[in-house]
Amino acid sequence: MPALRIAALVSGRGSNLAALLGACADGRIAGKVVLVASDKPNCAALTVAGKAGVPTVALRPGDYPDRRSFDDALFDALAASDSDLLVLAGYMRIIDPSVLVSWAGRAVNVHPSLLPLYRGLHTHAQALAAGDAEHGASVHFVTAELDGGPVLAQARIAIGPGDTEATLAARLLVHEHRLLPAVVGAIAAGRIAWNGGNPTFDGRAIDTPLTLDGNGRLGAAI
Ligand code: GRF
């Protein structure tokens, strides 16, 4: 199988991007990040990309009259990269559904909650406020619905009595850094497939999100 061409969208510090780049470098992902695009020209994630020698493009939403025209410009750049897969690695902006149509089944997002719980922002605070015993992260296929596409894999952590928004976010991030590369690696290997919106893993429907075992291997939840 030829190496998967990956484009990433980023807005922030870039730790998930760094995890993705690391997994491409050490062979866990049979792929290459060919473009990193952002809505935040000064974000740290672009520095992460630059240091890894990955081409970047950054556009300012304020330079465009509306969301649609900004997304058209951004997604034109993504299309020009000739990527097979788009990874939202900490991209914090709502995307106009019209530009996602051509990426159906070819875009994934990492989200810090046990979807379908807590779409959108402030997920750690919401889990705490709800008194949840568990929190987690999800990787899902991107659809027009915000944080709403089919969930592929999840990592779970217990919420302790002393947890704050910050401790929870920090503890969960470590799991995101394993989960996202594992899912992208499985897509690159042809093990996870979109299957018209009913994703499969090794040919079987993903009815329950996949999990990682102690060795970082992706598999059906037990
Ligand atoms: C992560 O928690 C990710 O799940 C969420 O935004 C954060 C991005 O962090 N979508 P980073 O930029 O990857 O460090």
Short mmCIF file of C-alpha atoms and ligand atoms in Angstrom, two decimals:
data_model
loop_
_atom_site.label_atom_id
_atom_site.label_comp_id
_atom_site.label_asym_id
_atom_site.label_seq_id
_atom_site.Cartn_x
_atom_site.Cartn_y
_atom_site.Cartn_z
CA MET A 1 0.00 0.00 0.00
CA PRO A 2 1.46 3.44 -0.86
CA ALA A 3 2.13 5.78 2.09
CA LEU A 4 -0.99 7.69 3.12
CA ARG A 5 -0.77 11.40 2.35
CA ILE A 6 -2.04 13.25 5.42
CA ALA A 7 -3.07 16.88 5.85
CA ALA A 8 -3.65 18.25 9.34
CA LEU A 9 -5.73 21.17 10.58
CA VAL A 10 -4.53 22.82 13.78
CA SER A 11 -5.28 25.86 15.94
CA GLY A 12 -3.33 25.47 19.16
CA ARG A 13 -0.32 24.08 20.88
CA GLY A 14 0.15 21.14 18.49
CA SER A 15 0.77 18.26 20.86
CA ASN A 16 -1.52 15.93 18.90
CA LEU A 17 0.20 17.01 15.69
CA ALA A 18 3.55 16.18 17.28
CA ALA A 19 2.21 12.73 18.21
CA LEU A 20 1.06 12.21 14.63
CA LEU A 21 4.40 13.27 13.20
CA GLY A 22 6.21 10.99 15.65
CA ALA A 23 4.11 8.01 14.61
CA CYS A 24 4.78 8.69 10.91
CA ALA A 25 8.49 8.97 11.65
CA ASP A 26 8.74 5.69 13.58
CA GLY A 27 6.54 3.68 11.22
CA ARG A 28 3.42 3.28 13.39
CA ILE A 29 1.63 5.15 10.62
CA ALA A 30 2.45 4.16 7.03
CA GLY A 31 2.01 7.74 5.97
CA LYS A 32 3.42 11.23 5.69
CA VAL A 33 2.07 14.60 6.82
CA VAL A 34 2.28 16.66 3.64
CA LEU A 35 0.54 19.86 4.80
CA VAL A 36 -0.43 21.52 8.07
CA ALA A 37 -3.08 24.22 7.76
CA SER A 38 -4.37 26.61 10.39
CA ASP A 39 -6.79 29.42 11.18
CA LYS A 40 -4.27 30.82 13.70
CA PRO A 41 -1.12 32.10 11.97
CA ASN A 42 0.76 32.42 15.27
CA CYS A 43 -0.16 29.10 16.86
CA ALA A 44 2.52 26.84 18.30
CA ALA A 45 1.34 23.93 16.17
CA LEU A 46 2.68 25.67 13.06
CA THR A 47 6.09 25.84 14.71
CA VAL A 48 5.85 22.09 15.40
CA ALA A 49 5.12 21.55 11.69
CA GLY A 50 7.91 23.87 10.56
CA LYS A 51 10.47 22.13 12.77
CA ALA A 52 9.46 18.81 11.20
CA GLY A 53 9.94 20.30 7.73
CA VAL A 54 6.24 20.06 6.85
CA PRO A 55 4.81 22.79 4.58
CA THR A 56 2.26 25.01 6.30
CA VAL A 57 -0.51 27.36 5.29
CA ALA A 58 -2.25 29.76 7.67
CA LEU A 59 -5.20 31.98 6.82
CA ARG A 60 -6.89 34.58 9.02
CA PRO A 61 -10.69 34.27 9.26
CA GLY A 62 -10.83 38.07 9.70
CA ASP A 63 -9.51 38.50 6.16
CA TYR A 64 -12.66 36.87 4.74
CA PRO A 65 -16.25 38.18 4.65
CA ASP A 66 -17.83 35.02 6.09
CA ARG A 67 -17.21 31.45 7.25
CA ARG A 68 -17.97 29.96 3.84
CA SER A 69 -15.38 32.03 1.97
CA PHE A 70 -12.72 31.39 4.62
CA ASP A 71 -13.38 27.66 4.52
CA ASP A 72 -13.40 27.67 0.71
CA ALA A 73 -9.91 29.20 0.70
CA LEU A 74 -8.60 26.91 3.43
CA PHE A 75 -10.03 23.79 1.85
CA ASP A 76 -8.73 24.78 -1.60
CA ALA A 77 -5.25 24.63 -0.06
CA LEU A 78 -6.03 21.26 1.51
CA ALA A 79 -7.32 19.91 -1.81
CA ALA A 80 -4.16 21.13 -3.56
CA SER A 81 -2.08 19.01 -1.16
CA ASP A 82 -3.55 15.91 -2.79
CA SER A 83 -4.01 14.30 0.62
CA ASP A 84 -5.78 11.02 1.23
CA LEU A 85 -6.75 11.86 4.82
CA LEU A 86 -7.47 15.05 6.73
CA VAL A 87 -6.75 14.99 10.46
CA LEU A 88 -8.28 17.62 12.73
CA ALA A 89 -5.60 17.72 15.42
CA GLY A 90 -6.84 20.41 17.75
CA TYR A 91 -8.66 22.49 15.14
CA MET A 92 -10.91 24.79 17.15
CA ARG A 93 -13.10 26.36 14.48
CA ILE A 94 -16.49 25.24 13.22
CA ILE A 95 -16.25 24.13 9.59
CA ASP A 96 -18.85 24.98 6.95
CA PRO A 97 -20.47 21.63 5.98
CA SER A 98 -20.21 22.46 2.27
CA VAL A 99 -16.42 22.06 2.23
CA LEU A 100 -16.56 18.72 4.03
CA VAL A 101 -18.59 16.96 1.35
CA SER A 102 -15.57 15.92 -0.71
CA TRP A 103 -13.81 14.68 2.47
CA ALA A 104 -16.57 12.29 3.55
CA GLY A 105 -14.89 9.20 4.96
CA ARG A 106 -11.47 10.84 4.59
CA ALA A 107 -11.37 13.11 7.67
CA VAL A 108 -11.00 12.32 11.37
CA ASN A 109 -11.05 14.42 14.53
CA VAL A 110 -9.79 13.91 18.07
CA HIS A 111 -12.21 15.22 20.68
CA PRO A 112 -11.67 15.30 24.45
CA SER A 113 -14.86 13.61 25.61
CA LEU A 114 -16.61 10.28 25.53
CA LEU A 115 -18.81 11.15 22.58
CA PRO A 116 -21.75 11.44 22.24
CA LEU A 117 -21.25 13.22 25.60
CA TYR A 118 -20.07 16.84 25.53
CA ARG A 119 -19.67 18.03 21.98
CA GLY A 120 -18.00 21.40 21.49
CA LEU A 121 -15.88 23.19 24.09
CA HIS A 122 -15.14 22.87 27.85
CA THR A 123 -15.56 19.12 27.89
CA HIS A 124 -13.43 18.55 31.00
CA ALA A 125 -15.42 21.09 33.00
CA GLN A 126 -18.66 19.53 31.80
CA ALA A 127 -17.60 16.05 32.88
CA LEU A 128 -16.67 17.39 36.32
CA ALA A 129 -19.86 19.42 36.67
CA ALA A 130 -21.93 16.37 35.78
CA GLY A 131 -20.22 14.35 38.52
CA ASP A 132 -19.11 11.72 36.00
CA ALA A 133 -16.98 8.86 37.28
CA GLU A 134 -15.19 8.61 33.93
CA HIS A 135 -13.93 10.93 31.25
CA GLY A 136 -12.24 10.22 27.95
CA ALA A 137 -11.26 11.02 24.42
CA SER A 138 -12.77 9.99 21.12
CA VAL A 139 -11.52 9.80 17.56
CA HIS A 140 -14.31 9.97 15.02
CA PHE A 141 -14.91 10.41 11.32
CA VAL A 142 -15.80 14.01 10.56
CA THR A 143 -19.24 14.75 9.17
CA ALA A 144 -21.22 17.96 8.76
CA GLU A 145 -22.41 17.64 12.36
CA LEU A 146 -20.01 19.18 14.92
CA ASP A 147 -18.25 16.34 16.80
CA GLY A 148 -21.05 14.13 15.52
CA GLY A 149 -19.58 11.63 13.02
CA PRO A 150 -19.21 7.90 13.71
CA VAL A 151 -16.91 7.25 16.67
CA LEU A 152 -14.01 4.92 15.86
CA ALA A 153 -12.08 4.65 19.12
CA GLN A 154 -12.12 5.91 22.68
CA ALA A 155 -9.78 6.07 25.66
CA ARG A 156 -11.24 6.25 29.18
CA ILE A 157 -9.83 7.59 32.42
CA ALA A 158 -11.31 7.58 35.91
CA ILE A 159 -12.16 10.96 37.44
CA GLY A 160 -10.67 11.28 40.92
CA PRO A 161 -11.98 13.37 43.83
CA GLY A 162 -9.06 15.81 43.51
CA ASP A 163 -9.40 16.33 39.75
CA THR A 164 -9.72 19.82 38.33
CA GLU A 165 -10.29 20.87 34.73
CA ALA A 166 -6.51 21.23 34.34
CA THR A 167 -5.52 17.87 35.85
CA LEU A 168 -8.17 16.08 33.86
CA ALA A 169 -7.12 17.73 30.61
CA ALA A 170 -3.46 16.92 31.24
CA ARG A 171 -4.11 13.28 32.14
CA LEU A 172 -6.38 12.80 29.16
CA LEU A 173 -3.98 14.39 26.68
CA VAL A 174 -1.50 11.53 27.16
CA HIS A 175 -4.21 9.14 25.97
CA GLU A 176 -5.13 11.35 23.00
CA HIS A 177 -1.51 11.15 21.90
CA ARG A 178 -1.75 7.36 21.69
CA LEU A 179 -5.31 7.11 20.39
CA LEU A 180 -5.08 9.48 17.40
CA PRO A 181 -1.93 7.91 15.87
CA ALA A 182 -3.34 4.42 16.46
CA VAL A 183 -6.52 5.26 14.53
CA VAL A 184 -4.66 7.02 11.72
CA GLY A 185 -2.26 4.06 11.56
CA ALA A 186 -5.21 1.68 11.23
CA ILE A 187 -6.68 3.81 8.44
CA ALA A 188 -3.32 3.88 6.66
CA ALA A 189 -3.10 0.09 6.97
CA GLY A 190 -6.59 -0.30 5.53
CA ARG A 191 -7.87 -1.82 8.78
CA ILE A 192 -10.40 0.96 9.48
CA ALA A 193 -12.68 1.76 6.57
CA TRP A 194 -15.48 4.33 6.14
CA ASN A 195 -17.83 1.84 4.48
CA GLY A 196 -20.39 4.45 3.45
CA GLY A 197 -20.77 5.82 6.98
CA ASN A 198 -20.86 2.50 8.82
CA PRO A 199 -17.16 2.18 9.64
CA THR A 200 -15.47 -1.19 9.93
CA PHE A 201 -12.32 -2.53 11.61
CA ASP A 202 -10.81 -5.56 9.91
CA GLY A 203 -14.07 -5.91 8.01
CA ARG A 204 -16.31 -5.90 11.12
CA ALA A 205 -18.73 -3.11 11.99
CA ILE A 206 -17.48 -0.78 14.73
CA ASP A 207 -20.63 -1.00 16.86
CA THR A 208 -18.74 -0.08 20.03
CA PRO A 209 -15.72 2.26 19.89
CA LEU A 210 -12.37 0.48 19.62
CA THR A 211 -9.93 0.77 22.53
CA LEU A 212 -6.18 0.52 23.01
CA ASP A 213 -4.66 -2.34 24.96
CA GLY A 214 -1.68 -1.95 27.30
CA ASN A 215 0.68 -2.24 24.32
CA GLY A 216 -1.06 0.54 22.43
CA ARG A 217 -2.73 -1.89 20.05
CA LEU A 218 -6.16 -1.04 18.75
CA GLY A 219 -8.89 -3.62 19.13
CA ALA A 220 -12.52 -4.27 19.91
CA ALA A 221 -13.53 -3.27 23.43
CA ILE A 222 -13.84 -6.18 25.83
C1 GRF B 1 -6.91 18.45 22.39
O1 GRF B 1 -7.39 18.22 23.67
C2 GRF B 1 -7.90 17.98 21.37
O2 GRF B 1 -8.61 16.85 21.77
C3 GRF B 1 -8.84 19.15 21.29
O3 GRF B 1 -8.01 20.28 21.39
C4 GRF B 1 -6.83 19.94 22.09
C5 GRF B 1 -5.69 20.27 21.20
O4 GRF B 1 -4.45 20.14 21.81
N1 GRF B 1 -9.62 19.09 20.08
P1 GRF B 1 -3.12 20.16 20.94
O5 GRF B 1 -3.12 21.42 20.12
O6 GRF B 1 -3.12 18.94 20.08
O7 GRF B 1 -1.98 20.15 21.93
#
